[in-house]
Amino acid sequence: MRITCLGAGYVGGPTMAMIAAQCPDIQVTVVDHNASRIAAWNSDRLPVYEPGLDEVVRAARGRNLHFHTDVEHAIRSGDVIFVCVGTPTKTSGVGAGRAADLRYIERAARTIAEVSEGPKIVVEKSTIPVKTAEALLTILRSNSRHGDFQVLSNPEFLAEGTAVADLRDPERILIGGERTPAGEAAMATLADIYARWVPRERILTTNLWSSELSKLVANAFLAQRISSINSISALCEATGADVGEVADAIGRDSRIGPKFLRASVGFGGSCFRKDILNLVYLCEHFGLPEVAEYWERVVRMNDWQKDRFTRMIVSTLFNTVSEKRIAVLGFAFKKDTNDTRDSPAIAVVRGLLEENATVAVYDPKVPAEAIRLEVLGPGGTDARLVVAASAAEAAAGAHALAVLTEWDEFRSLDFAAIHAGMHKPACVFDGRNILPRSELERIGYRVFSIGKPASA
Ligand code: NAD
Ligand code: UGA
C-alpha cells in the first residue's frame, strides 16, 4: 500500500505524518509544487508550528514518510491519493467573496487523471462544497485512459495548535463514498488504515454528500457558538454581567455544554469564515436565501466584534490614538500556532493604523515578515508598524496593551515592570480574557476585558 498526498500545508503535512507514524509498513509521500515548503518539511525547521509535530515527523521521515516536489511520479506510484490542497474563497468572478475557489482541486484532479496508469482511490481531505465529488469523478473518469477511480470524502477536523493530539486521538473519522460495491470497498480500505490506531466505533461511513456537507456544518456550528457568546459579551459590558460567569452557568447544562463559549476579540483562522461563506453561497445557489442569511449573520457578528474591540481601544484612550503607541501582544489567530490567516489581529492592527497610532506587535511564533505582509500587503511599508522581539519591548513607551492571542506566556508577564515603562494611565485591553485582572488593577492598570465590567 502506498499513499500519496497532494499539498504539504497545515493539513497535508501533519495528517500524513500521523498516518506514517502509525502505519510503518505504508509508504507515505507528500508532494507540493512549493519547493521551499517541501525543503522546510525536510529540514529541522518545519513550516508548520504545532506542539509535538517535530517528534512525529522525526519518527517517520526517511523511513516511510517522504516529502517531494515530483507530483506526477508520486501520483503514479500511489494507490490512495489524498487531496489536501487549499480551497480559499473566490476573489473574483461568479460567487466572489463567498464561493470556494476550486481551481487547485480541479488542477489536482486533472493531473491525477492524466498521469494515473492504474486504479486509484482519490480522497478529498480538503474542505469543499457539497457535490464536489461529482465534479471530481467526472473529471477523473472522462480524462484518463482507464477511468478506474473511486472518490471518497474524508474531511479533516483537526484544530491548529492541537493538531497532533487531534490526529492521534480523533473523536471521529468521517468517510463518505458511493453506495456501490466498489465504493464500499474503497471506504473499507480507507477505514482499515485509520483503524490501525482509531477505535472502529469512531469511524463513520456515510454517503458522499453527507460527508462533504458535515464538514461545512461542523465549522458553521462551532463558529456560531463563538458569535453567540460574543454577541452576549457586548450585552454583559452594557449591563455589568460577566460573560465568563454567564458562559459557565449556561455551559453546565449538558444540552449546551461548556466548550467553545470563550468570548473573544473574534474568531480567526483560515477556515471558519471561508467555510461559512461557502455554506451561504451553497444555500443561495440552492434557492434558500433565508438559510443563507441566517448563517451569514455569524460572520457579520464576528466582523462587528473585531471592530467593536478596536473602537473600545480608541474611545477609552480619549477618542484618539493618533501618535500614541499601542502594544499588541499576539498576532497568530490562536495560541500554539504560527498561522496568521484571517487572524483578528490583522483587522485590529489595521484599524489602529488607520487611526494614526503606532502599533508595536509581538508574537512568540510569528515571524516579523509574516506580520508585515498580513497587515500591509506585499511590498507595503509603514514606519508606524513596529515588530518587537518581546512583550516588554513592545510595551516600552506604550499607552496601552492589547492582548489578541491567548499565548500562555502572556498570563505570567512581569506586569509591574511593564507598567513602569508605560504612559499613564496605562490601559490593558484583554481580547482573550486571560490576564490576572485583579493583580493588574492593583499595579495600577485600567483593565478592559471582553464581556466584563471595565475597571473604574
Ligand atoms: P495550505 O494552503 O496550508 O496548503 C495547501 C498546499 O497545497 C499548498 O502548499 C499548495 O502549494 C499545495 N498545492 C496546491 N495545488 C497542488 C497540487 N496540484 N499538487 C500539490 N500541491 C498543491 O492549506 P491547509 O491549511 O493545509 O488547508 C488545506 C485544506 O484543508 C483546505 O481545504 C482547508 O479548508 C482544509 N482544512 C484545513 C484545516 C486547518 O487547520 N488548516 C483543518 C481542516 C481542514
Ligand atoms: C477549526 C475547527 O475547530 C476544526 O475542527 C476544523 O478542522 C478547522 O477549524 C478547519 O476546518 O480548519 P481552528 O480554526 O484551527 O479549527 O481552531 P479553533 O480552535 O476552532 O479556533 C478558531 C478560532 O476561534 C480561533 O481564533 C480561536 O481563538 C477562536 N475561539 C475558539 C474563540 O474565540 N472562542 C472559543 O471558545 C473557541
XYZ file of C-alpha atoms and ligand atoms in Angstrom:
537
model
C 0.000 0.000 0.000
C 1.343 3.409 -0.997
C -0.233 6.697 -0.024
C 0.358 9.962 -1.850
C -0.772 13.331 -0.581
C -1.100 16.421 -2.782
C -0.497 19.525 -0.657
C 2.069 19.865 2.145
C 0.227 22.514 4.149
C -1.239 22.691 7.643
C -3.412 19.649 6.928
C -1.399 17.533 4.464
C 1.875 17.609 6.432
C 0.615 16.751 9.941
C -2.071 14.312 8.754
C 0.320 12.289 6.632
C 2.986 12.381 9.334
C 0.490 10.791 11.738
C -0.547 8.099 9.229
C 3.116 7.300 8.563
C 3.940 7.199 12.260
C 1.014 4.867 12.993
C 1.487 2.619 9.927
C 5.222 1.927 9.487
C 4.514 -0.571 6.680
C 2.757 2.024 4.494
C 4.920 4.321 2.354
C 3.551 7.874 2.562
C 4.728 10.562 0.139
C 3.662 14.179 0.482
C 4.148 16.346 -2.593
C 3.777 20.042 -3.233
C 4.765 22.396 -6.064
C 6.057 24.784 -3.435
C 9.728 23.769 -3.290
C 10.593 25.898 -0.251
C 7.751 24.343 1.737
C 8.974 20.864 0.846
C 12.546 21.849 1.769
C 11.262 23.039 5.140
C 9.451 19.726 5.748
C 12.774 18.000 5.058
C 14.647 20.306 7.454
C 14.829 20.775 11.215
C 12.586 23.828 10.961
C 9.189 22.562 9.835
C 6.968 25.056 8.000
C 4.131 24.428 10.453
C 4.485 25.029 14.181
C 2.429 22.522 16.178
C 3.249 21.148 19.628
C 4.549 17.565 19.253
C 4.787 17.662 15.463
C 8.594 17.622 15.305
C 8.683 14.297 17.144
C 6.053 12.668 14.914
C 7.804 13.811 11.736
C 11.235 12.791 13.025
C 9.952 9.293 13.867
C 8.813 8.547 10.326
C 10.699 10.847 7.935
C 13.112 8.938 5.719
C 11.609 5.617 6.881
C 8.116 5.660 5.383
C 7.397 9.393 5.245
C 8.767 11.368 2.311
C 8.395 14.986 1.165
C 8.944 15.702 -2.567
C 8.127 18.110 -5.359
C 7.672 15.421 -8.045
C 3.873 15.434 -8.067
C 3.391 13.255 -11.152
C 5.693 10.467 -10.030
C 4.056 10.390 -6.613
C 0.588 10.139 -8.166
C 1.683 7.294 -10.446
C 3.078 5.305 -7.562
C 0.250 5.899 -5.067
C -2.711 3.572 -4.522
C -4.577 6.059 -2.345
C -4.242 9.759 -3.256
C -5.199 12.297 -0.604
C -6.032 15.750 -1.949
C -5.099 18.336 0.704
C -4.801 21.444 -1.457
C -6.183 24.847 -0.483
C -9.804 25.848 -1.142
C -9.769 29.616 -0.481
C -12.709 31.933 -1.049
C -13.015 33.159 -4.650
C -11.858 36.739 -5.023
C -13.358 37.430 -8.458
C -15.987 36.162 -10.867
C -19.237 34.393 -10.029
C -19.643 33.949 -6.264
C -16.642 36.212 -5.458
C -16.242 36.686 -1.714
C -18.337 33.618 -0.911
C -17.898 30.581 -3.132
C -14.888 28.288 -2.776
C -12.177 28.692 -5.381
C -11.846 25.145 -6.678
C -9.012 25.766 -9.115
C -6.443 23.807 -7.068
C -8.854 20.903 -6.600
C -9.647 20.766 -10.293
C -5.990 21.017 -11.286
C -5.146 18.194 -8.909
C -7.932 16.037 -10.379
C -6.800 16.688 -13.944
C -3.203 15.777 -13.093
C -4.341 12.583 -11.361
C -6.443 11.669 -14.420
C -3.624 12.391 -16.873
C -0.782 10.555 -15.173
C -2.502 7.601 -13.476
C -1.689 4.247 -15.037
C -3.930 2.098 -12.816
C -6.842 2.235 -10.362
C -6.751 4.846 -7.600
C -8.761 5.788 -4.571
C -8.884 9.591 -4.513
C -9.631 11.045 -1.095
C -10.981 14.579 -0.701
C -9.440 15.834 2.516
C -9.664 19.498 1.569
C -12.871 21.197 2.689
C -15.058 21.558 -0.397
C -18.636 22.450 -1.325
C -21.133 19.616 -1.241
C -21.283 17.831 -4.624
C -17.604 18.445 -5.449
C -17.042 14.690 -5.598
C -19.418 14.577 -8.558
C -17.219 17.026 -10.478
C -14.085 15.138 -9.448
C -15.488 11.828 -10.641
C -16.480 13.347 -13.972
C -13.019 14.850 -14.489
C -11.231 11.680 -13.416
C -13.363 9.231 -15.364
C -13.526 11.233 -18.582
C -9.881 12.321 -18.757
C -7.970 9.140 -18.022
C -7.032 6.076 -20.012
C -8.547 3.547 -17.594
C -11.220 5.504 -15.684
C -10.959 3.236 -12.654
C -11.330 5.721 -9.799
C -13.218 5.867 -6.544
C -13.649 9.231 -4.872
C -14.079 9.354 -1.108
C -14.821 12.311 1.104
C -12.760 12.252 4.312
C -12.882 15.731 5.829
C -10.329 16.743 8.418
C -11.491 18.024 11.811
C -8.132 18.852 13.415
C -7.754 22.253 15.033
C -4.469 24.101 14.758
C -2.435 24.218 17.943
C -3.774 20.793 18.944
C -3.325 19.071 15.576
C -1.108 16.253 16.815
C -3.410 15.346 19.718
C -6.462 15.624 17.444
C -4.879 13.339 14.845
C -3.646 10.827 17.393
C -6.969 10.583 19.202
C -9.736 11.862 16.919
C -13.327 11.973 18.188
C -14.481 10.699 14.821
C -13.248 9.856 11.358
C -15.797 10.549 8.665
C -15.672 8.690 5.351
C -18.201 9.266 2.588
C -18.342 7.192 -0.575
C -20.526 5.868 -3.359
C -23.008 3.282 -2.128
C -21.878 0.747 -4.752
C -19.786 -2.417 -4.164
C -16.676 -0.609 -5.454
C -17.456 2.466 -3.341
C -17.996 0.342 -0.213
C -14.701 -1.473 -0.874
C -12.844 1.836 -1.182
C -14.384 3.064 2.081
C -13.309 -0.175 3.766
C -9.729 0.293 2.510
C -9.535 3.792 3.994
C -11.281 2.741 7.209
C -8.731 -0.063 7.649
C -5.890 2.476 7.534
C -7.423 4.590 10.309
C -8.423 1.512 12.298
C -4.720 0.864 12.958
C -4.986 3.434 15.751
C -8.573 4.736 15.878
C -11.279 2.581 17.531
C -13.674 1.231 14.890
C -16.744 2.718 16.557
C -15.339 6.193 15.897
C -15.087 5.591 12.149
C -18.330 6.696 10.487
C -19.259 5.960 6.908
C -21.918 7.935 5.057
C -22.902 8.809 1.544
C -20.630 11.295 -0.232
C -22.882 14.324 0.139
C -23.494 13.863 3.873
C -19.767 13.687 4.475
C -18.955 16.747 2.355
C -21.752 18.773 3.947
C -20.972 17.677 7.520
C -17.590 19.382 7.368
C -19.054 22.775 6.475
C -21.820 22.338 9.031
C -19.393 21.380 11.817
C -17.382 24.575 11.274
C -20.543 26.666 10.977
C -21.891 25.333 14.306
C -18.561 25.903 16.080
C -18.255 29.456 14.773
C -21.905 30.111 15.591
C -21.239 29.369 19.265
C -18.415 31.918 19.316
C -20.545 34.582 17.634
C -23.368 33.790 20.056
C -21.208 34.259 23.152
C -19.501 37.304 21.604
C -22.892 38.921 20.998
C -23.673 38.344 24.675
C -20.277 39.799 25.656
C -21.469 43.195 24.422
C -24.634 42.893 26.498
C -22.558 41.918 29.534
C -20.416 45.042 29.175
C -23.570 47.142 28.959
C -25.246 45.599 31.995
C -22.477 44.647 34.416
C -22.881 40.900 33.890
C -19.659 38.893 33.431
C -19.524 36.819 30.254
C -17.283 34.198 31.904
C -19.873 33.635 34.609
C -22.686 33.513 32.055
C -20.764 31.003 29.903
C -20.088 28.838 32.948
C -23.716 28.985 34.050
C -25.164 28.053 30.670
C -22.398 25.569 29.800
C -23.261 23.394 32.793
C -26.488 22.496 31.039
C -25.361 19.324 29.282
C -27.617 20.183 26.349
C -25.469 23.298 25.787
C -22.070 22.050 27.024
C -19.073 24.128 28.163
C -16.838 24.143 25.063
C -16.432 26.944 22.523
C -18.024 29.522 24.778
C -14.928 31.683 25.319
C -15.798 35.253 24.420
C -13.004 36.827 22.399
C -11.978 39.588 20.059
C -13.392 37.292 17.348
C -12.635 34.009 15.687
C -9.940 33.791 13.051
C -8.123 31.108 11.122
C -8.217 30.018 7.538
C -11.467 28.101 7.723
C -14.391 29.391 9.780
C -15.058 32.455 7.693
C -14.358 30.746 4.385
C -16.430 27.668 5.167
C -19.450 29.613 6.432
C -19.378 31.857 3.377
C -19.169 28.746 1.252
C -22.247 27.385 3.056
C -24.004 30.708 2.491
C -23.207 30.529 -1.207
C -24.487 26.963 -1.452
C -27.751 27.954 0.241
C -28.191 30.821 -2.200
C -27.348 28.525 -5.097
C -29.997 26.035 -3.973
C -32.622 28.796 -3.622
C -32.589 29.068 0.194
C -31.988 32.793 0.872
C -33.378 32.655 4.453
C -30.936 29.895 5.374
C -28.096 31.805 3.694
C -28.930 34.960 5.635
C -29.118 33.050 8.934
C -25.552 31.729 8.581
C -24.120 34.919 7.144
C -25.033 36.641 10.432
C -22.397 34.504 12.196
C -19.674 36.103 10.069
C -21.155 39.590 10.350
C -21.270 39.330 14.157
C -17.593 38.313 14.106
C -16.622 41.319 11.983
C -18.597 43.564 14.341
C -16.791 42.123 17.370
C -13.328 42.847 15.899
C -14.415 46.361 15.015
C -16.005 46.833 18.453
C -12.715 45.879 20.125
C -10.787 48.444 18.069
C -13.372 51.107 18.879
C -13.144 50.191 22.568
C -9.405 50.984 22.495
C -9.864 54.284 20.665
C -12.757 55.514 22.785
C -11.013 54.608 26.047
C -7.873 56.494 25.052
C -9.869 59.755 24.959
C -11.177 59.115 21.437
C -7.794 59.459 19.818
C -4.850 57.126 19.429
C -3.120 59.407 16.980
C 0.633 59.268 17.658
C 0.056 57.010 20.652
C 1.842 53.685 20.876
C -0.300 50.581 21.314
C 1.434 47.299 22.137
C -0.301 44.334 20.502
C 0.528 41.071 22.229
C -0.125 38.113 19.961
C -0.691 38.022 16.237
C -1.445 34.333 15.482
C -5.175 33.556 15.235
C -4.898 31.364 18.364
C -2.134 30.139 20.634
C 0.286 27.337 19.769
C 0.288 28.014 16.043
C 2.277 30.308 13.751
C -0.743 30.623 11.443
C -1.968 34.190 10.911
C -4.617 33.570 8.273
C -7.686 35.725 8.969
C -6.350 36.434 12.468
C -8.459 39.043 14.294
C -5.158 40.833 14.974
C -4.980 41.848 11.305
C -8.232 43.829 11.485
C -7.380 45.376 14.854
C -3.851 46.445 13.844
C -5.095 47.877 10.560
C -7.879 49.722 12.391
C -5.374 51.270 14.814
C -3.021 52.287 11.997
C -5.964 53.963 10.264
C -6.412 55.979 13.464
C -2.748 57.010 13.098
C -1.463 55.029 16.101
C 1.986 53.477 16.270
C 1.406 49.761 16.717
C 4.133 47.578 18.232
C 3.366 43.898 17.702
C 4.942 40.962 19.499
C 4.162 37.304 18.826
C 6.311 34.418 20.086
C 5.988 32.322 16.911
C 5.019 34.553 14.005
C 7.994 35.988 12.072
C 8.185 39.755 11.534
C 7.859 39.413 7.723
C 4.590 37.484 8.122
C 3.152 40.214 10.367
C 4.139 42.961 7.923
C 2.796 41.012 4.944
C -0.588 40.358 6.591
C -1.080 43.968 7.700
C 0.471 45.907 4.822
C 0.247 43.520 1.869
C 3.116 42.561 -0.467
C 5.832 45.232 -0.535
C 3.868 47.515 1.805
C 5.760 49.731 4.240
C 4.580 51.804 7.193
C 7.003 53.087 9.833
C 4.156 53.145 12.386
C 4.037 49.332 12.347
C 6.805 48.061 14.621
C 7.544 44.387 15.240
C 9.061 43.810 18.678
C 11.189 40.918 19.928
C 9.409 40.628 23.284
C 6.258 41.759 25.068
C 8.317 44.140 27.222
C 9.921 45.710 24.138
C 6.502 46.199 22.511
C 5.139 47.772 25.689
C 8.022 50.192 26.292
C 6.621 53.710 25.981
C 3.140 52.414 25.090
C -0.152 53.920 26.240
C -1.979 50.603 26.121
C -1.526 46.841 25.795
C -3.953 44.832 23.694
C -3.866 41.039 24.076
C -5.057 39.428 20.866
C -3.774 35.853 21.170
C -4.048 33.730 24.312
C -0.368 32.629 24.386
C 0.422 31.126 27.808
C 3.438 33.419 28.281
C 1.134 36.472 28.394
C -0.542 35.171 31.560
C 2.635 35.500 33.589
C 4.440 38.565 32.249
C 6.210 40.890 34.677
C 3.343 43.365 34.515
C 4.771 45.611 37.238
C 7.973 46.177 35.232
C 5.966 46.687 32.045
C 3.661 49.175 33.786
C 6.661 51.183 34.951
C 7.727 51.761 31.335
C 4.295 52.809 30.025
C 2.496 56.149 29.723
C -0.117 56.726 32.435
C -2.896 55.923 32.788
C -1.728 52.582 31.375
C -4.603 50.555 29.903
C -4.879 46.854 29.126
C -7.400 45.537 26.610
C -7.709 41.819 27.152
C -9.232 40.421 23.971
C -8.962 36.861 25.271
C -9.848 37.197 28.944
C -6.626 35.541 30.076
C -4.910 38.156 32.220
C -4.783 38.251 36.039
C -7.192 41.146 36.250
C -7.157 41.972 39.967
C -3.343 41.848 40.027
C -3.205 44.264 37.097
C -5.666 46.601 38.763
C -3.585 46.510 41.943
C -0.490 47.537 39.944
C -2.448 50.491 38.575
C -3.617 49.439 35.122
C -7.094 50.212 33.848
C -8.357 46.869 32.552
C -10.889 46.311 29.781
C -11.804 42.704 29.109
C -14.256 41.396 26.554
C -17.619 40.878 28.253
C -16.633 42.160 31.700
C -17.231 45.408 33.533
C -14.380 47.890 32.926
C -12.016 48.979 35.716
C -13.046 52.150 37.485
P -2.350 25.261 2.856
O -2.525 26.443 1.983
O -1.516 25.346 4.083
O -1.744 24.055 1.979
C -2.180 23.704 0.702
C -0.954 23.307 -0.122
O -1.397 22.688 -1.331
C -0.065 24.471 -0.553
O 1.241 24.280 -0.019
C -0.060 24.404 -2.088
O 1.181 24.742 -2.668
C -0.398 22.946 -2.329
N -0.953 22.618 -3.655
C -1.895 23.294 -4.363
N -2.154 22.618 -5.505
C -1.375 21.496 -5.516
C -1.212 20.405 -6.426
N -1.934 20.308 -7.544
N -0.329 19.448 -6.103
C 0.397 19.517 -4.954
N 0.281 20.509 -4.064
C -0.608 21.500 -4.338
O -3.819 24.772 3.230
P -4.286 23.944 4.541
O -4.467 24.851 5.697
O -3.421 22.737 4.670
O -5.756 23.521 4.071
C -5.949 22.586 3.035
C -7.416 22.190 3.016
O -7.770 21.581 4.273
C -8.382 23.365 2.856
O -9.467 22.934 2.083
C -8.844 23.646 4.277
O -10.138 24.224 4.313
C -8.880 22.258 4.869
N -8.708 22.204 6.336
C -7.761 22.984 6.944
C -7.565 22.890 8.317
C -6.520 23.723 9.010
O -6.450 23.646 10.237
N -5.703 24.493 8.323
C -8.314 21.979 9.063
C -9.266 21.187 8.412
C -9.441 21.311 7.037
C -11.396 24.854 13.422
C -12.189 23.672 13.970
O -12.160 23.699 15.406
C -11.627 22.354 13.457
O -12.433 21.272 13.897
C -11.576 22.396 11.923
O -10.992 21.208 11.418
C -10.771 23.585 11.470
O -11.364 24.802 12.006
C -10.746 23.775 9.983
O -11.624 23.301 9.292
O -9.814 24.452 9.573
P -9.088 26.024 14.029
O -9.625 27.139 13.203
O -7.739 25.511 13.714
O -10.077 24.759 13.952
O -9.092 26.440 15.568
P -10.264 26.629 16.658
O -9.792 26.105 17.938
O -11.556 26.134 16.161
O -10.328 28.213 16.799
C -10.831 29.023 15.740
C -10.920 30.458 16.216
O -11.969 30.602 17.177
C -9.649 30.962 16.907
O -9.417 32.298 16.528
C -9.995 30.872 18.381
O -9.272 31.769 19.174
C -11.477 31.240 18.345
N -12.232 30.725 19.517
C -12.337 29.408 19.743
C -12.896 31.639 20.346
O -12.826 32.856 20.128
N -13.627 31.159 21.403
C -13.741 29.826 21.663
O -14.429 29.455 22.643
C -13.077 28.928 20.820
